Coordinates of C-alpha atoms in Angstrom, one line a residue:
X993 CA 0.0 0.0 0.0
X994 CA 2.2 2.8 -1.2
X995 CA -0.4 5.6 -0.6
X996 CA -0.7 4.6 3.1
X997 CA 2.9 5.3 4.0
X998 CA 2.8 8.8 2.4
X999 CA -0.5 9.7 4.1
X1000 CA 0.8 8.5 7.5
X1001 CA 4.0 10.5 7.0
X1002 CA 2.0 13.6 6.1
X1003 CA -0.4 13.1 9.1
X1004 CA 2.6 12.6 11.5
X1005 CA 4.3 15.7 10.1
X1006 CA 1.0 17.7 10.4
X1007 CA 0.4 16.6 14.0
X1008 CA 4.0 17.4 14.9
X1009 CA 3.6 20.9 13.3
X1010 CA 0.3 21.5 15.0
X1011 CA 1.6 20.4 18.4
X1012 CA 4.7 22.6 18.1
X1013 CA 3.0 25.9 17.0
X1014 CA 1.2 26.7 20.3
X1015 CA 4.1 25.5 22.5
X1016 CA 6.8 27.5 20.8
X1017 CA 4.9 30.5 19.2
X1018 CA 2.1 31.2 21.7
X1019 CA 2.0 33.0 25.0
X1020 CA 0.0 31.8 28.0
X1021 CA -3.1 34.0 28.0
X1022 CA -5.3 34.1 31.1
X1023 CA -8.5 32.2 31.0
X1024 CA -11.2 34.3 29.2
X1025 CA -8.6 36.7 27.7
X1026 CA -10.1 38.6 24.8
X1027 CA -8.0 39.8 21.8
X1028 CA -7.4 43.5 21.5
X1029 CA -6.0 45.7 18.8
X1030 CA -2.2 45.2 18.6
X1031 CA -2.2 41.6 19.7
X1032 CA -0.3 39.3 17.4
X1033 CA -2.1 36.1 16.5
X1034 CA -1.3 33.0 14.4
X1035 CA -4.1 31.3 12.4
X1036 CA -3.3 27.8 11.5
X1037 CA -5.4 25.8 9.1
X1038 CA -4.4 22.1 9.5
X1039 CA -3.4 20.5 6.3
X1040 CA -3.5 23.8 4.4
X1041 CA 0.0 25.3 4.7
X1042 CA -0.9 28.1 2.2
X1043 CA -3.6 29.4 4.5
X1044 CA -1.5 29.8 7.6
X1045 CA -0.9 33.4 8.6
X1046 CA 0.4 35.4 11.5
X1047 CA 0.0 39.1 12.2
X1048 CA -1.1 41.9 14.5
X1049 CA -4.7 43.0 14.8
X1050 CA -4.9 46.5 13.3
X1051 CA -6.3 49.5 15.2
X1052 CA -9.8 48.4 14.4
X1053 CA -9.1 44.9 15.7
X1054 CA -9.0 43.2 12.3
X1055 CA -6.6 40.6 10.9
X1056 CA -6.1 39.9 7.2
X1057 CA -6.6 36.1 6.5
X1058 CA -5.9 34.4 3.2
X1059 CA -9.0 34.0 0.9
X1060 CA -11.2 35.7 3.6
X1061 CA -9.7 39.2 3.7
X1062 CA -10.0 41.4 6.8
X1063 CA -11.8 39.7 9.7
X1064 CA -12.8 41.4 13.0
X1065 CA -11.3 39.4 15.9
X1066 CA -11.0 41.9 18.7
X1067 CA -13.2 41.2 21.7
X1068 CA -13.2 37.5 21.1
X1069 CA -11.2 34.8 22.9
X1070 CA -8.8 32.8 20.8
X1071 CA -11.3 29.9 20.8
X1072 CA -14.1 32.2 19.6
X1073 CA -11.9 33.6 16.9
X1074 CA -11.0 30.0 15.7
X1075 CA -14.8 29.3 15.6
X1076 CA -15.4 32.4 13.5
X1077 CA -12.6 31.7 11.0
X1078 CA -13.7 28.0 10.8
X1079 CA -17.3 29.2 10.0
X1080 CA -16.0 31.6 7.3
X1081 CA -13.8 29.0 5.6
X1082 CA -16.5 26.4 5.8
X1083 CA -19.0 28.6 3.8
X1084 CA -17.1 28.8 0.5
X1085 CA -13.6 27.2 0.7
X1086 CA -13.0 24.2 2.9
X1087 CA -14.9 21.1 4.0
X1088 CA -14.8 20.6 7.8
X1089 CA -11.6 22.7 8.3
X1090 CA -9.6 22.3 11.5
X1091 CA -8.4 25.8 12.6
X1092 CA -6.4 27.0 15.6
X1093 CA -6.0 30.6 16.6
X1094 CA -3.1 31.2 18.9
X1095 CA -2.1 34.4 20.8
X1096 CA 1.6 34.9 19.8
X1097 CA 2.3 38.2 21.6
X1098 CA 0.3 40.8 23.5
X1099 CA -0.1 44.2 21.9
X1100 CA 0.9 47.3 23.8
X1101 CA -1.0 47.3 27.1
X1102 CA 0.2 50.7 28.3
X1103 CA -1.5 53.4 30.3
X1104 CA -0.4 56.8 31.3
X1105 CA -0.8 58.3 34.8
X1106 CA -0.2 62.0 35.4
X1107 CA -0.9 64.7 38.0
X1108 CA -0.4 64.4 41.8
X1109 CA 1.3 61.0 41.7
X1110 CA 4.9 60.3 42.9
X1111 CA 6.2 58.7 39.6
X1112 CA 4.1 60.0 36.7
X1113 CA 4.7 58.3 33.4
X1114 CA 3.7 55.4 31.1
X1115 CA 3.3 52.0 32.6
X1116 CA 2.8 48.5 31.1
X1117 CA -0.1 46.5 32.6
X1118 CA -0.4 42.7 32.9
X1119 CA -2.7 40.8 30.5
X1120 CA -5.0 40.2 33.4
X1121 CA -5.6 44.0 33.6
X1122 CA -5.5 46.2 36.6
X1123 CA -7.8 48.5 38.5
X1124 CA -7.3 52.1 39.3
X1125 CA -5.7 51.6 42.8
X1126 CA -3.2 49.2 41.3
X1127 CA -2.3 51.8 38.7
X1128 CA -1.8 54.4 41.5
X1129 CA 0.4 51.9 43.3
X1130 CA 2.5 51.2 40.2
X1131 CA 3.1 55.0 40.0
X1132 CA 4.4 55.2 43.5
X1133 CA 1.2 56.4 45.2
X1134 CA -0.4 59.8 45.7
X1135 CA 1.6 62.9 46.6
X1136 CA 0.6 64.7 49.8
X1137 CA -1.5 67.2 48.0
X1138 CA -3.3 64.7 45.8
X1139 CA -7.1 64.5 45.7
X1140 CA -8.1 60.9 45.1
X1141 CA -11.7 62.0 44.8
X1142 CA -10.8 64.1 41.7
X1143 CA -9.4 61.7 39.2
X1144 CA -10.2 61.9 35.5
X1145 CA -9.6 59.1 33.0
X1146 CA -9.4 59.8 29.3
X1147 CA -10.3 56.7 27.3
X1148 CA -10.1 56.2 23.5
X1149 CA -13.1 54.4 22.0
X1150 CA -14.5 53.8 18.6
X1151 CA -16.8 56.8 19.0
X1152 CA -14.0 59.1 20.0
X1153 CA -12.4 60.1 23.3
X1154 CA -14.5 60.0 26.5
X1155 CA -13.7 61.5 29.9
X1156 CA -14.6 59.6 33.0
X1157 CA -14.6 61.2 36.4
X1158 CA -13.7 58.8 39.2
X1159 CA -13.8 59.1 43.0
X1160 CA -11.1 56.7 44.1
X1161 CA -11.7 57.6 47.8
X1162 CA -14.7 55.4 47.9
X1163 CA -12.7 52.4 46.6
X1164 CA -10.3 52.7 49.6
X1165 CA -13.1 52.7 52.1
X1166 CA -14.6 49.5 50.7
X1167 CA -17.6 51.2 49.1
X1168 CA -18.2 50.0 45.6
X1169 CA -16.1 48.0 43.2
X1170 CA -12.8 49.1 41.6
X1171 CA -12.5 51.0 38.3
X1172 CA -10.8 48.9 35.6
X1173 CA -8.0 50.5 33.7
X1174 CA -7.9 49.8 29.9
X1175 CA -4.9 49.9 27.6
X1176 CA -4.4 53.5 26.2
X1177 CA -6.1 55.2 29.2
X1178 CA -4.7 58.5 30.5
X1179 CA -5.3 58.9 34.2
X1180 CA -4.9 62.3 35.8
X1181 CA -4.9 62.6 39.6
X1182 CA -6.2 66.1 40.6
X1183 CA -4.8 68.4 43.3
X1184 CA -6.6 69.1 46.5
X1185 CA -7.9 72.6 47.1
X1186 CA -6.8 73.9 50.5

């Protein structure tokens, strides 16, 4: 059976390739991590080497995939992104495709903190995200004339910039939940009025 050896060899090669991609190219994302603009992902279509791709999600959260063009993947987990790509390939191009989407590298997850803070500047947050009090701690805490009740956060969104006023004093007293910091946020800690 000459065809059997070739197909077994191809299957072994494909399974070795599939097993090595996530282990060597991927990063360990926290459970439930959703893709954001700037994240680098790899799309692997098993048995179709021509359709493999890797790239960063653009500022709109899209990735260009062979045959399919630009696909919006931001806001999805890698598993949800794989399901979407599988569905799109199944429609017109492939029969029962096996697709894996792997997070290769996180995009920039920076935020800026300014104002009455001991070490103002740009900081990198973990993939798990942080809340406002953790951001303040990363920047060395408040100065002695800071007003934690007068914090503003400028956030970039699809509809433009929005300004959110936050009273961080109520978080320290255990009243209410924390305020989540998102990549690209600019936090300004106000000054107290004597």
